[in-house]
CSV table of N, CA and C in Angstrom, one decimal:
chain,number,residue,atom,x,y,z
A,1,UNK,N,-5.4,55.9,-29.1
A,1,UNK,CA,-6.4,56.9,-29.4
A,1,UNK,C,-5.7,58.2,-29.7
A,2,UNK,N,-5.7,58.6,-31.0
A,2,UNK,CA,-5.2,60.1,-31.4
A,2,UNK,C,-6.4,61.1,-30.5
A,3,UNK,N,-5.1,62.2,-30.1
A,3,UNK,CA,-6.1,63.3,-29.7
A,3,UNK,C,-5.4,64.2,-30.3
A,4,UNK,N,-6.6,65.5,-30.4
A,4,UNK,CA,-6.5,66.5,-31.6
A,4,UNK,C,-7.2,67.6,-30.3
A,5,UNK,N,-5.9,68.7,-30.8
A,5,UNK,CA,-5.9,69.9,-30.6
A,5,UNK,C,-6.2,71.0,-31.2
A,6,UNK,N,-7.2,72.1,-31.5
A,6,UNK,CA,-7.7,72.9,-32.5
A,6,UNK,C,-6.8,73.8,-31.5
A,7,UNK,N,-6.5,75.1,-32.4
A,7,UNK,CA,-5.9,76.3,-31.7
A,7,UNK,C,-5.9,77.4,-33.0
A,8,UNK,N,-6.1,78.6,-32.9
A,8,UNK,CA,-6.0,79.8,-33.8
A,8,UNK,C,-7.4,80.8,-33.9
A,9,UNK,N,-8.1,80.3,-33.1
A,9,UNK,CA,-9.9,81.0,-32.9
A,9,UNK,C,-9.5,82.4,-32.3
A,10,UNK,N,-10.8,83.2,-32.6
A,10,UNK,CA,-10.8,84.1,-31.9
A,10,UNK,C,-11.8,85.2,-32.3
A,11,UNK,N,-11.9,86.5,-31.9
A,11,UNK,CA,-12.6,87.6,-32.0
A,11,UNK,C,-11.9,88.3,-33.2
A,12,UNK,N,-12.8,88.5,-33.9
A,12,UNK,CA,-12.4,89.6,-35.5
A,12,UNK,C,-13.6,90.0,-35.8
A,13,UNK,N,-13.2,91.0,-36.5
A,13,UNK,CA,-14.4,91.5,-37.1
A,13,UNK,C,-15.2,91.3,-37.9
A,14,UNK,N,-16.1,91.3,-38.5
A,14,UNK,CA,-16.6,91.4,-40.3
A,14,UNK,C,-15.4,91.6,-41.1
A,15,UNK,N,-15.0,90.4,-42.1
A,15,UNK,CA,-13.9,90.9,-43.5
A,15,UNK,C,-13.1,90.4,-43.0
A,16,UNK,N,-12.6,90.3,-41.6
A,16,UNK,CA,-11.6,89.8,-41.4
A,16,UNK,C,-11.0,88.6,-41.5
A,17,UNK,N,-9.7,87.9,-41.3
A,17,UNK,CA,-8.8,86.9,-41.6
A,17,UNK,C,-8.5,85.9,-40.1
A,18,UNK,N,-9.0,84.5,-39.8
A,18,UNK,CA,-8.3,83.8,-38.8
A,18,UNK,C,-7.8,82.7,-39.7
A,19,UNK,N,-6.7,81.9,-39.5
A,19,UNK,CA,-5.9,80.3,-39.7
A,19,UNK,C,-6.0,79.6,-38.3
A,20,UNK,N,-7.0,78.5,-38.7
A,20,UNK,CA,-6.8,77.8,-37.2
A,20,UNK,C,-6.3,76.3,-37.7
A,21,UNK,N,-5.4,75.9,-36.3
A,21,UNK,CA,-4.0,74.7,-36.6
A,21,UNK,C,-5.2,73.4,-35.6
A,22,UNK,N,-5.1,72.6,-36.7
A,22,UNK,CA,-5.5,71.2,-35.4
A,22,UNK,C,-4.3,70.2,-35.6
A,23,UNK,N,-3.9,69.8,-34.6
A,23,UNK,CA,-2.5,69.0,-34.2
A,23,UNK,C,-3.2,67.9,-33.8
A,24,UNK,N,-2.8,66.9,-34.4
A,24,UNK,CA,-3.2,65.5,-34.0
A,24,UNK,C,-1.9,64.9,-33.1
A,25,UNK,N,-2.0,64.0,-32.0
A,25,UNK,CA,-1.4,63.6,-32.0
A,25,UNK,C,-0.7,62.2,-32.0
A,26,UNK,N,-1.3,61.6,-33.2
A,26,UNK,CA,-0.5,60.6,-34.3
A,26,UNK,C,-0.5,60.9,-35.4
A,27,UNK,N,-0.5,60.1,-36.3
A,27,UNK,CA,-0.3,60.3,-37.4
A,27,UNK,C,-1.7,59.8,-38.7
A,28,UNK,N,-1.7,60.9,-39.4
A,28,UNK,CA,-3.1,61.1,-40.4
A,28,UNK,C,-2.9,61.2,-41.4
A,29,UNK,N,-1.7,60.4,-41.4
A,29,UNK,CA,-1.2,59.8,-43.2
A,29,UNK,C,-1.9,58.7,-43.7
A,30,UNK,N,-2.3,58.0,-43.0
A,30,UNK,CA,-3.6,56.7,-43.4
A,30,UNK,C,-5.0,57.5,-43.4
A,31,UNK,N,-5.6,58.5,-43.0
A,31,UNK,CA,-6.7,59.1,-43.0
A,31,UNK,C,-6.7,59.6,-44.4
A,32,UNK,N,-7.6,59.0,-45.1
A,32,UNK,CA,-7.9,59.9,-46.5
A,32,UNK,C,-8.6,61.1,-46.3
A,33,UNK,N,-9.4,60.8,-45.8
A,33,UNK,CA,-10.0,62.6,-46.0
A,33,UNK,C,-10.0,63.1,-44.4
A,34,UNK,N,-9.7,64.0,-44.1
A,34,UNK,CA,-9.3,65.0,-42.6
A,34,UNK,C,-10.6,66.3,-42.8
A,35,UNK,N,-11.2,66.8,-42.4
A,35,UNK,CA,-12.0,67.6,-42.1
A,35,UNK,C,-12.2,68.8,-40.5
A,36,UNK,N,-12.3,69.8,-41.1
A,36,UNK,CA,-12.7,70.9,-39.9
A,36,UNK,C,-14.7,70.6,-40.4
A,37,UNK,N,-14.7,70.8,-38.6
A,37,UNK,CA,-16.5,71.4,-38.8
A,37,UNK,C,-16.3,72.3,-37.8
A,38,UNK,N,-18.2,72.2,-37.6
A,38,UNK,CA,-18.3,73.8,-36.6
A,38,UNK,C,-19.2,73.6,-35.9
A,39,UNK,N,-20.0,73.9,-35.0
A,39,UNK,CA,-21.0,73.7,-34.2
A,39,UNK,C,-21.5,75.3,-33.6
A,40,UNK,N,-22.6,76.3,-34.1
A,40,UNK,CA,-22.9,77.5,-33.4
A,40,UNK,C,-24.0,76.9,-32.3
A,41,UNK,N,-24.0,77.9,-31.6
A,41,UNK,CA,-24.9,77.2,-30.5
A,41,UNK,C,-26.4,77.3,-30.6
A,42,UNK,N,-27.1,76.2,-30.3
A,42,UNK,CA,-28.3,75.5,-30.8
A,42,UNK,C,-28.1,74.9,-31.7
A,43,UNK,N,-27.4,74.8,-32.5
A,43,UNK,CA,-27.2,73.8,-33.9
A,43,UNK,C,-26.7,72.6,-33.9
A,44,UNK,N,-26.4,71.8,-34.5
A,44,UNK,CA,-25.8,70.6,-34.6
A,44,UNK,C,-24.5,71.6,-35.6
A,45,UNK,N,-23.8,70.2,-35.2
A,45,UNK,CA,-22.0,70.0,-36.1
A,45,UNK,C,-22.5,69.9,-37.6
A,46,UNK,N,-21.5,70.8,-37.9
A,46,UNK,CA,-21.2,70.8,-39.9
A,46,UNK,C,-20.4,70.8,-40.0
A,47,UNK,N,-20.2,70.1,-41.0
A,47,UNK,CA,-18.9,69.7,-42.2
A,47,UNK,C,-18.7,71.1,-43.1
A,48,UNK,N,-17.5,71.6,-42.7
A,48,UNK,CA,-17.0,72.8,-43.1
A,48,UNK,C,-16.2,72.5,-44.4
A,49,UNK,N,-15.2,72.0,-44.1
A,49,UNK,CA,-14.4,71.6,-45.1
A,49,UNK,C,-13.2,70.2,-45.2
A,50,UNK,N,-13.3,69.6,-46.4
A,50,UNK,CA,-12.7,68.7,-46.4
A,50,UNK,C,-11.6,68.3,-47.1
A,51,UNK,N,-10.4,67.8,-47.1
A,51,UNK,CA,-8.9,67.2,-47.7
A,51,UNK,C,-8.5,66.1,-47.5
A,52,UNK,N,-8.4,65.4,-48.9
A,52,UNK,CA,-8.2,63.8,-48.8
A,52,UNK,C,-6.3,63.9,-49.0
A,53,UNK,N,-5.9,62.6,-48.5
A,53,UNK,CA,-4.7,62.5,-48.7
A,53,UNK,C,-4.2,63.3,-49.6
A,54,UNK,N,-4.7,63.0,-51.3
A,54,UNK,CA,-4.0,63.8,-52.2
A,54,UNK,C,-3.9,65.5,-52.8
A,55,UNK,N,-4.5,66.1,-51.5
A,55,UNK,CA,-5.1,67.4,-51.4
A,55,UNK,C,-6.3,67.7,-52.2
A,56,UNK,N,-7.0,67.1,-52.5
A,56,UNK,CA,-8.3,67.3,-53.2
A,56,UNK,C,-9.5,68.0,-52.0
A,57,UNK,N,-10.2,68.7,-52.1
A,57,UNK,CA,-11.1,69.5,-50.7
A,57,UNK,C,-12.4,69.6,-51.9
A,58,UNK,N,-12.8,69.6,-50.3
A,58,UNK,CA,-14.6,70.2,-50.7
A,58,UNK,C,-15.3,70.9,-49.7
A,59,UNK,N,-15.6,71.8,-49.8
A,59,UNK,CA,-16.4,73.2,-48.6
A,59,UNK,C,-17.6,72.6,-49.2
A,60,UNK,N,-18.7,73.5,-48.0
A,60,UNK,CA,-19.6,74.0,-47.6
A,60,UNK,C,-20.5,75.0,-48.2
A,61,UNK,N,-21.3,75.0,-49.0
A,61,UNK,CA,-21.4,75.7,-50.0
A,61,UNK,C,-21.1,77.6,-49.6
A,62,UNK,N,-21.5,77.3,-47.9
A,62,UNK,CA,-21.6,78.7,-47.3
A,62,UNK,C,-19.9,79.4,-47.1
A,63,UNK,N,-19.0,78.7,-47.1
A,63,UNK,CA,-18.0,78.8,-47.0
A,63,UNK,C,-17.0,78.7,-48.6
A,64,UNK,N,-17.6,78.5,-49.1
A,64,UNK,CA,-16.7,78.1,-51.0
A,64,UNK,C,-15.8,79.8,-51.3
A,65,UNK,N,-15.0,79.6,-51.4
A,65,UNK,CA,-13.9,80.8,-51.9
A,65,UNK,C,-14.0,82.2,-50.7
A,66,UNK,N,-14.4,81.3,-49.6
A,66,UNK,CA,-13.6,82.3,-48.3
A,66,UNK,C,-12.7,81.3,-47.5
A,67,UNK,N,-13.2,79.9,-47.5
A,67,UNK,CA,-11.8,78.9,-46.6
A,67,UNK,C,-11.3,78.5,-47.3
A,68,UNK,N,-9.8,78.0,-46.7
A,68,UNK,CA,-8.8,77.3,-47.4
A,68,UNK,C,-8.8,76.1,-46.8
A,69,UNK,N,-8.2,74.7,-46.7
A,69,UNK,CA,-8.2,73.8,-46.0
A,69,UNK,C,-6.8,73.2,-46.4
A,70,UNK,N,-6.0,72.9,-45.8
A,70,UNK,CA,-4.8,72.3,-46.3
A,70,UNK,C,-4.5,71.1,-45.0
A,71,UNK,N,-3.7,70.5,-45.5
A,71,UNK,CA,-2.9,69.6,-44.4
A,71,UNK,C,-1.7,69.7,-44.9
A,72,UNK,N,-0.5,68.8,-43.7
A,72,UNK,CA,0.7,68.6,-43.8
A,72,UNK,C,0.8,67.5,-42.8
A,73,UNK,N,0.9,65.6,-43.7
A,73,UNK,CA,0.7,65.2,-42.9
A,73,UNK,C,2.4,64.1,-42.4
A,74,UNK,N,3.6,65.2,-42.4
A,74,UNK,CA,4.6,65.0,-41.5
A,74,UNK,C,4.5,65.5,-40.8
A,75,UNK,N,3.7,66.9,-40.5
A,75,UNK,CA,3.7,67.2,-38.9
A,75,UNK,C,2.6,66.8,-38.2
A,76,UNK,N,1.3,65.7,-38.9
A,76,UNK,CA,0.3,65.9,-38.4
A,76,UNK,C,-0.7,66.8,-38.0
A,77,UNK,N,-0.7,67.7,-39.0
A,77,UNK,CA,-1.6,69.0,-38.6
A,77,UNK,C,-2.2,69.0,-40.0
A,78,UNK,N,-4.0,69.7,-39.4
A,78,UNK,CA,-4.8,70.0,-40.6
A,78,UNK,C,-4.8,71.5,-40.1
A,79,UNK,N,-5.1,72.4,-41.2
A,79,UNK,CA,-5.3,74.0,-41.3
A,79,UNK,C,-6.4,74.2,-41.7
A,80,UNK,N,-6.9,75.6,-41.2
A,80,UNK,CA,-8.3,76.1,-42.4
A,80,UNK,C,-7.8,77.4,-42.3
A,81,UNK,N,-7.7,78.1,-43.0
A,81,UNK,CA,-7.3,79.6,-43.5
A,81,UNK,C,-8.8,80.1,-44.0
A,82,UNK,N,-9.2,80.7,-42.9
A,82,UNK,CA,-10.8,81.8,-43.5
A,82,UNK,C,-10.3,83.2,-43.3
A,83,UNK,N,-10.9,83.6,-45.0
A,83,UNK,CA,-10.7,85.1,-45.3
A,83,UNK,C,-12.2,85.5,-45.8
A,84,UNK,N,-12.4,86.8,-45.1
A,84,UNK,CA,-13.4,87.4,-45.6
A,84,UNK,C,-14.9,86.9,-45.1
A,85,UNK,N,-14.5,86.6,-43.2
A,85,UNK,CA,-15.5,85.9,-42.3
A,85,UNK,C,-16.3,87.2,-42.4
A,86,UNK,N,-17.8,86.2,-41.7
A,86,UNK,CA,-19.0,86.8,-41.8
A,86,UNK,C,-19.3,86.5,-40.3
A,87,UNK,N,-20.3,86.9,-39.7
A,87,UNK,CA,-20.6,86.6,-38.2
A,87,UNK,C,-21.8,85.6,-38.3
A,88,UNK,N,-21.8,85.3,-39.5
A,88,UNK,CA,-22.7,83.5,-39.5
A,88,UNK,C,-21.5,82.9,-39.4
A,89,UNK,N,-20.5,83.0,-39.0
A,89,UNK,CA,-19.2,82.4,-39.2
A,89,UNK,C,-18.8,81.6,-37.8
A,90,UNK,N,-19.4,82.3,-36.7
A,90,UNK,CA,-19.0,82.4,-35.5
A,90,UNK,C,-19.9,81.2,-34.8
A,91,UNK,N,-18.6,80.1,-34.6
A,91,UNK,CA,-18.8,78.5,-33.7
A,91,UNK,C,-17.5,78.1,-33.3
A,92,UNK,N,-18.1,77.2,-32.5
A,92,UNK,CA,-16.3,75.8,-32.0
A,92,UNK,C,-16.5,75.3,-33.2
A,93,UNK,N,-15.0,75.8,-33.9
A,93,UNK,CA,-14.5,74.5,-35.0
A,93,UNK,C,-13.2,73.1,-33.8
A,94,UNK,N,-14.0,72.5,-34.9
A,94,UNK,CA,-13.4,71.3,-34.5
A,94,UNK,C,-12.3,70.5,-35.7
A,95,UNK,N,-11.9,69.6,-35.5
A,95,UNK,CA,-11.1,68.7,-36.6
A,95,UNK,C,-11.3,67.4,-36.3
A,96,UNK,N,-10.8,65.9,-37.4
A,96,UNK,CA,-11.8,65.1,-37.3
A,96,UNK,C,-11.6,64.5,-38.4
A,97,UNK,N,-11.5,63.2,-38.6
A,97,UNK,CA,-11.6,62.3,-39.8
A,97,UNK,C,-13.0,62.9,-40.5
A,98,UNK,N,-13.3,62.8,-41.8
A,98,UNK,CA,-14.6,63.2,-42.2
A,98,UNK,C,-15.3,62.5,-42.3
A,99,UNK,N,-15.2,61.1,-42.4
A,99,UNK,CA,-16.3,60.0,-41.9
A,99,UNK,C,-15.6,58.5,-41.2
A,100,UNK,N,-16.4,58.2,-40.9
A,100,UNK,CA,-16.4,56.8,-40.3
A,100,UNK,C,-16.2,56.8,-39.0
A,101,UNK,N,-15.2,55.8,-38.2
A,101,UNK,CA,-14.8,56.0,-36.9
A,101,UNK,C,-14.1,57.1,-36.2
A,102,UNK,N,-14.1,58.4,-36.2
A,102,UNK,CA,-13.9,59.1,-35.8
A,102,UNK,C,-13.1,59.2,-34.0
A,103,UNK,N,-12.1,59.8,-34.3
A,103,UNK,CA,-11.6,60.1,-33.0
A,103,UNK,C,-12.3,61.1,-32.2
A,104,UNK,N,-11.9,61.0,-30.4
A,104,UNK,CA,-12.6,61.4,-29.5
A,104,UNK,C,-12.1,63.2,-30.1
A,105,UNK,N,-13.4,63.5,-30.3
A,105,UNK,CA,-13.7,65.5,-30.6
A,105,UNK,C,-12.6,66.2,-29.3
A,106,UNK,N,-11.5,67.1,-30.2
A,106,UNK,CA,-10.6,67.8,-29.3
A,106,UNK,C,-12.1,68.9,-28.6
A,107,UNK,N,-11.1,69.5,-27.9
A,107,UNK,CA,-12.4,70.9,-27.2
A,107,UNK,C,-12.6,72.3,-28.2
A,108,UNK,N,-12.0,72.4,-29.2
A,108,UNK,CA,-12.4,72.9,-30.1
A,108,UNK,C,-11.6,74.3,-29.9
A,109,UNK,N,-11.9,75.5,-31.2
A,109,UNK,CA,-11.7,76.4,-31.1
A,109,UNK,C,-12.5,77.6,-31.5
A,110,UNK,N,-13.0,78.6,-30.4
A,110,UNK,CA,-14.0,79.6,-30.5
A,110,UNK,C,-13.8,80.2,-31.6
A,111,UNK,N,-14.0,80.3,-32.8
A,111,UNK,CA,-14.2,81.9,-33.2
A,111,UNK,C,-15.6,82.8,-33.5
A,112,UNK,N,-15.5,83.7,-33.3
A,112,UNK,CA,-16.2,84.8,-33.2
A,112,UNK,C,-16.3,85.9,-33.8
A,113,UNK,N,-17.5,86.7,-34.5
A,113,UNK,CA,-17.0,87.2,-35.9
A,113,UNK,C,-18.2,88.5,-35.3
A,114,UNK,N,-17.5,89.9,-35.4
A,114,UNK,CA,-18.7,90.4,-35.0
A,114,UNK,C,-19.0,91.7,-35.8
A,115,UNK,N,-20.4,92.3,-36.2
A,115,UNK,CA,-20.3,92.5,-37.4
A,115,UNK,C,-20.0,94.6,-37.0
């Protein structure tokens, strides 16, 4: 069983810039599409953003040309690079195959966006 580590959350302001790292720990070179979501509280999980093996992605419509999503999958790590957060921004993102059998949800990482 891969477990995944989210790390790079935190408190920023309106406009501002976080990159958060999820580290798997196997390998997500056979995973075609890799995906961050988010969960604010009372809500259910969303699909933030997504990257298939060949780098092809697809956001969120709420998120389109503020996240980046990338992978690198010799270190096993997926990225999201958000510029220009909003404090509807503010959840545990998580990381995560984007569909199917899905690995056990790391504990996520806070960010928080305040206006």
């Amino acid at each position: 069983q891969v477990q995944l580590v989210e790390s790079g959350g935190g408190l920023v302001q309106a406009g501002g810039s976080l990159r958060l790292s999820c580290a798997a720990s196997g390998t997500i070179f056979g995973i075609n599409v890799m995906a961050w979501f988010r969960q604010a509280p009372g809500k259910q999980r969303e699909l933030v953003a997504g990257i298939t093996n060949g780098g092809n992605t697809n956001y969120a419509d709420s998120v389109k040309g503020r996240f980046t999503i990338s992978r690198d999958n010799a270190k096993n790590m997926v990225y999201l690079q958000m510029n220009s957060l909003k404090p509807e921004d503010t959840a545990v993102y998580y990381c995560n195959k984007a569909s199917g059998l899905r690995w056990s949800w790391g504990q996520g990482t806070q960010v928080t966006v305040s206006s």
